[in-house]
Amino acid sequence: MTESEHRTVLLRGGDVHSPADPFATAMVVERGHVAWVGSEGAADAFASGVDEVIDLEGALVTPAFTDAHVHTTATGLALTGLDLSGAHSLADALERVRAYSAARPADTVLLGHGWDAARWPERRPPSRAELDEATGGRPLYLPRVDVHSAVVTTALLDLVPGVTGLPGYHPDRPLTAAAHHAVRAAAHAAVTPARRAEAQRAALRRAAALGIGTVHECAGPEISDEEDFTALLALAAEEPGPRVVGYWAEAVSGEKDARRVRELGAIGAAGDLFVDGSLGSHTACLHEPYADAAHTGTAHLDAAAIAAHVTACTEAGLQAGFHAIGDAAVGSVVEGVRAAAETVGLARVRAARHRVEHAEMLTPETVAAFAELGLTASVQPAFDAAWGGEDGMYAERLGADRARTLNPFAAMLRAGVPLAFGSDSPVTPLDPWGTVRAAAFHRTPEHRISVRAGFTAHTRGGWRATGRDDAGILVPGAPADYAVWRAEELVVQAPDDRVARWSTDPRSGTPGLPDLTPGVDLPVCLRTVVSGRTVFVRPNE
């Protein structure tokens, strides 16, 4: 434990968001944990016995956020590299590629991210010939915003012998499946250890500046590589910043595989273990064909493979998990986990808290099955904000009726499905308050949840998804992971006026949170603390 973690600190004169005392204005932190939460008057008794007193000056203190699905190195490369998420047309994107190529003459491979042709007037991705011209014939890897397909230059294809014979190779369309994984591996192999560490630090700095105290790194052989994963865990352990919880997405068939996952530093064989792909790339696996393509997507794992993985992980005491977006993929997960429960027992499966990432296309039956099997839904509300609605990409891919069923957060909560919120950064940006806002103001009103429920899913929910129930909450004994915010008036926001009537009454004892109504400024992070150690202070505060 560092000297800073040994220090005893009293924070006072603000609002402390704690179920231990809904009207708390002060908190004592000692030895990296919350020691006391209470009122301003009682704080006087502590003032003389602490190492430091912080006057909050009316600021709000909350538990630090947990982002339950992050690709840290890719996030950092997007922050420090070519980000096309702001490109407003194909022509604009190509001009940005041209400028970036000219500015990085020493890069072996040019790396970009974030294009989304569905938002461009041209309605198509850049062609290989256009990218060859824009880069002057240099290797370039440019994944779509969902990272399930990519466009590349001829020079990058030349670095991958046999790529034209792999599944997912298209001479005139974005690469998917094995062809995409092969070019991604070649592109990432060109990232030096120093550049990788620079990217990882940039991502963790951004997370800390947004009040994020923990990120769940979702790595695996089809996403990154072992060196990237172990280097990130080592960097996070050595340097002040958000804690990193690692998941490694590789199938487990027995104790030997489970031991190897643990030796890498992962707490689960979970995260992006792909059952299917994504809706944007037409690779999510559906029961009925896409509205704008004559097929049903791609299945990577069937129910038998899912059952084998869950059974082996459960018997090894390891968390299992999958990436599943389409209704057919989610159905396969449910079928597989249910088969595993018949083998090892439902109680053991429930106790293991296996996870499903994204879980977008659910039915009432699969929602009920998630609850029955104890599956945590690790979800990304910003996906709905980006692609939901009557005119969004989801409606284009699925038709309006199917699109309206996506991301049914309210139904999941009503059924008792544990929710953990994340960003899938760099697919959508690190943005915790924006994520809670997206859930509370879902584009489909029936799926909206209260700000309080969304906030819980983005704080305590992330800890529970790792098997811990004693954190993500400011009560005595909990880890001192907290953030200090400049926020306007605190309110209780709920999508249903029956809930709102009692919870906004002071007698309910419900602690308030910032107003997240769209258009209102989001809270500004002033300080982030992890295990009692300050990892971010806003400049000039």
Coordinates of N, CA and C in Angstrom, one line a residue, residues 69 271-273 275-279 284 322-331 333-334 354-363 366-367 370 375-381 383 394 405-412 417-421 424 442 447:
H69 N -16.8 -2.7 -20.6 CA -16.4 -3.3 -21.9 C -15.6 -2.3 -22.6
G271 N -15.9 -12.0 -22.3 CA -15.8 -10.8 -23.1 C -16.2 -11.1 -24.6
D272 N -15.3 -10.7 -25.5 CA -15.6 -10.9 -26.9 C -15.3 -12.3 -27.4
L273 N -15.8 -13.3 -26.8 CA -15.8 -14.7 -27.4 C -17.0 -14.7 -28.3
V275 N -20.0 -15.2 -30.6 CA -21.0 -16.1 -31.1 C -21.5 -15.6 -32.4
D276 N -21.5 -14.3 -32.6 CA -21.8 -13.7 -33.9 C -21.0 -12.4 -34.1
G277 N -21.4 -11.5 -35.0 CA -20.7 -10.3 -35.3 C -21.5 -9.1 -34.9
S278 N -21.7 -8.1 -35.8 CA -22.5 -6.9 -35.5 C -23.5 -6.6 -36.5
L279 N -24.5 -5.8 -36.1 CA -25.6 -5.4 -37.0 C -25.1 -4.5 -38.1
A284 N -24.2 -9.8 -37.4 CA -24.9 -10.4 -36.3 C -25.8 -11.5 -36.8
F322 N -19.7 -14.4 -23.4 CA -19.8 -14.4 -24.9 C -20.2 -13.0 -25.4
H323 N -19.8 -12.8 -26.7 CA -20.3 -11.6 -27.4 C -21.5 -12.2 -28.2
A324 N -22.7 -11.6 -28.0 CA -23.9 -12.1 -28.7 C -24.8 -10.9 -28.9
I325 N -25.2 -10.6 -30.2 CA -26.0 -9.4 -30.5 C -27.3 -9.8 -31.2
G326 N -27.3 -10.7 -32.2 CA -28.5 -11.0 -32.9 C -29.4 -12.0 -32.1
D327 N -30.7 -12.1 -32.5 CA -31.6 -12.9 -31.7 C -31.2 -14.4 -31.8
A328 N -30.7 -14.8 -32.9 CA -30.3 -16.2 -33.1 C -29.1 -16.5 -32.2
A329 N -28.1 -15.5 -32.1 CA -26.9 -15.7 -31.3 C -27.3 -15.7 -29.8
V330 N -28.1 -14.8 -29.4 CA -28.6 -14.8 -28.0 C -29.3 -16.1 -27.7
G331 N -30.1 -16.6 -28.6 CA -30.8 -17.8 -28.4 C -29.9 -19.0 -28.2
V333 N -26.8 -18.8 -27.0 CA -26.2 -18.7 -25.7 C -27.1 -19.2 -24.6
V334 N -28.4 -18.9 -24.7 CA -29.3 -19.4 -23.7 C -29.4 -20.9 -23.8
H354 N -21.9 -15.9 -15.2 CA -21.4 -15.8 -16.5 C -22.0 -14.5 -17.2
R355 N -21.3 -14.0 -18.2 CA -21.7 -12.7 -18.8 C -22.0 -12.9 -20.3
V356 N -22.9 -12.0 -20.7 CA -23.1 -11.9 -22.2 C -22.9 -10.4 -22.6
E357 N -22.0 -10.2 -23.5 CA -21.7 -8.8 -23.9 C -22.7 -8.4 -25.0
H358 N -23.2 -7.2 -24.9 CA -24.1 -6.5 -25.9 C -25.5 -7.0 -25.8
A359 N -25.8 -8.2 -26.0 CA -27.2 -8.8 -25.7 C -28.3 -7.8 -26.2
E360 N -28.2 -7.5 -27.5 CA -29.1 -6.5 -28.0 C -30.5 -7.0 -28.4
M361 N -30.6 -8.1 -29.1 CA -31.8 -8.6 -29.6 C -32.4 -9.6 -28.7
L362 N -33.1 -9.2 -27.7 CA -33.7 -10.2 -26.8 C -35.2 -10.3 -27.0
T363 N -35.8 -11.4 -26.6 CA -37.2 -11.6 -26.6 C -37.7 -11.8 -25.2
T366 N -36.0 -14.9 -23.9 CA -34.5 -14.9 -23.6 C -34.3 -14.0 -22.4
V367 N -35.0 -12.9 -22.2 CA -34.9 -12.1 -21.0 C -35.1 -13.0 -19.8
F370 N -32.2 -15.3 -19.2 CA -31.1 -14.6 -18.5 C -31.2 -14.6 -17.0
L375 N -27.4 -14.8 -15.8 CA -26.5 -14.2 -16.7 C -26.5 -12.7 -16.5
T376 N -25.3 -12.1 -16.5 CA -25.1 -10.7 -16.4 C -25.2 -10.2 -17.9
A377 N -26.0 -9.1 -18.1 CA -26.0 -8.5 -19.4 C -25.1 -7.3 -19.4
S378 N -23.9 -7.4 -20.1 CA -23.0 -6.3 -20.2 C -23.3 -5.5 -21.4
V379 N -24.0 -4.4 -21.2 CA -24.6 -3.7 -22.3 C -24.1 -2.3 -22.5
Q380 N -24.4 -1.7 -23.7 CA -23.9 -0.4 -24.1 C -25.0 0.5 -24.6
P381 N -25.6 1.3 -23.6 CA -26.7 2.1 -24.0 C -26.4 3.1 -25.1
F383 N -25.1 2.6 -27.8 CA -25.4 2.0 -29.1 C -26.8 2.5 -29.6
Y394 N -30.1 0.7 -37.0 CA -30.8 -0.5 -36.7 C -32.1 -0.7 -37.5
T405 N -37.3 -3.4 -30.8 CA -37.2 -4.4 -29.7 C -35.8 -4.4 -29.1
L406 N -34.9 -3.7 -29.7 CA -33.5 -3.8 -29.3 C -33.2 -3.1 -27.9
N407 N -32.3 -3.7 -27.2 CA -31.8 -3.1 -25.9 C -32.9 -2.8 -25.0
P408 N -33.7 -3.9 -24.6 CA -34.8 -3.7 -23.7 C -34.4 -3.6 -22.2
F409 N -33.8 -2.5 -21.8 CA -33.2 -2.4 -20.5 C -34.3 -2.5 -19.4
A410 N -35.4 -1.9 -19.6 CA -36.5 -1.9 -18.6 C -37.0 -3.3 -18.4
A411 N -37.2 -4.1 -19.4 CA -37.7 -5.4 -19.3 C -36.6 -6.3 -18.6
M412 N -35.4 -6.1 -18.9 CA -34.3 -6.8 -18.2 C -34.3 -6.6 -16.7
V417 N -32.6 -9.3 -14.3 CA -31.3 -9.5 -15.0 C -30.3 -8.5 -14.5
P418 N -29.1 -8.9 -14.0 CA -28.1 -7.9 -13.6 C -27.6 -7.2 -14.8
L419 N -27.5 -5.9 -14.8 CA -27.0 -5.1 -15.8 C -25.6 -4.5 -15.4
A420 N -24.7 -4.5 -16.4 CA -23.4 -3.7 -16.2 C -23.2 -2.9 -17.5
F421 N -23.0 -1.6 -17.3 CA -22.9 -0.7 -18.4 C -21.5 -0.5 -18.9
D424 N -17.8 -0.2 -24.9 CA -17.2 -0.9 -26.0 C -16.2 0.0 -26.7
H442 N -33.7 6.4 -23.6 CA -33.7 5.4 -24.7 C -34.6 5.9 -25.8
H447 N -38.3 1.1 -23.2 CA -37.1 0.5 -22.7 C -36.3 1.4 -21.8

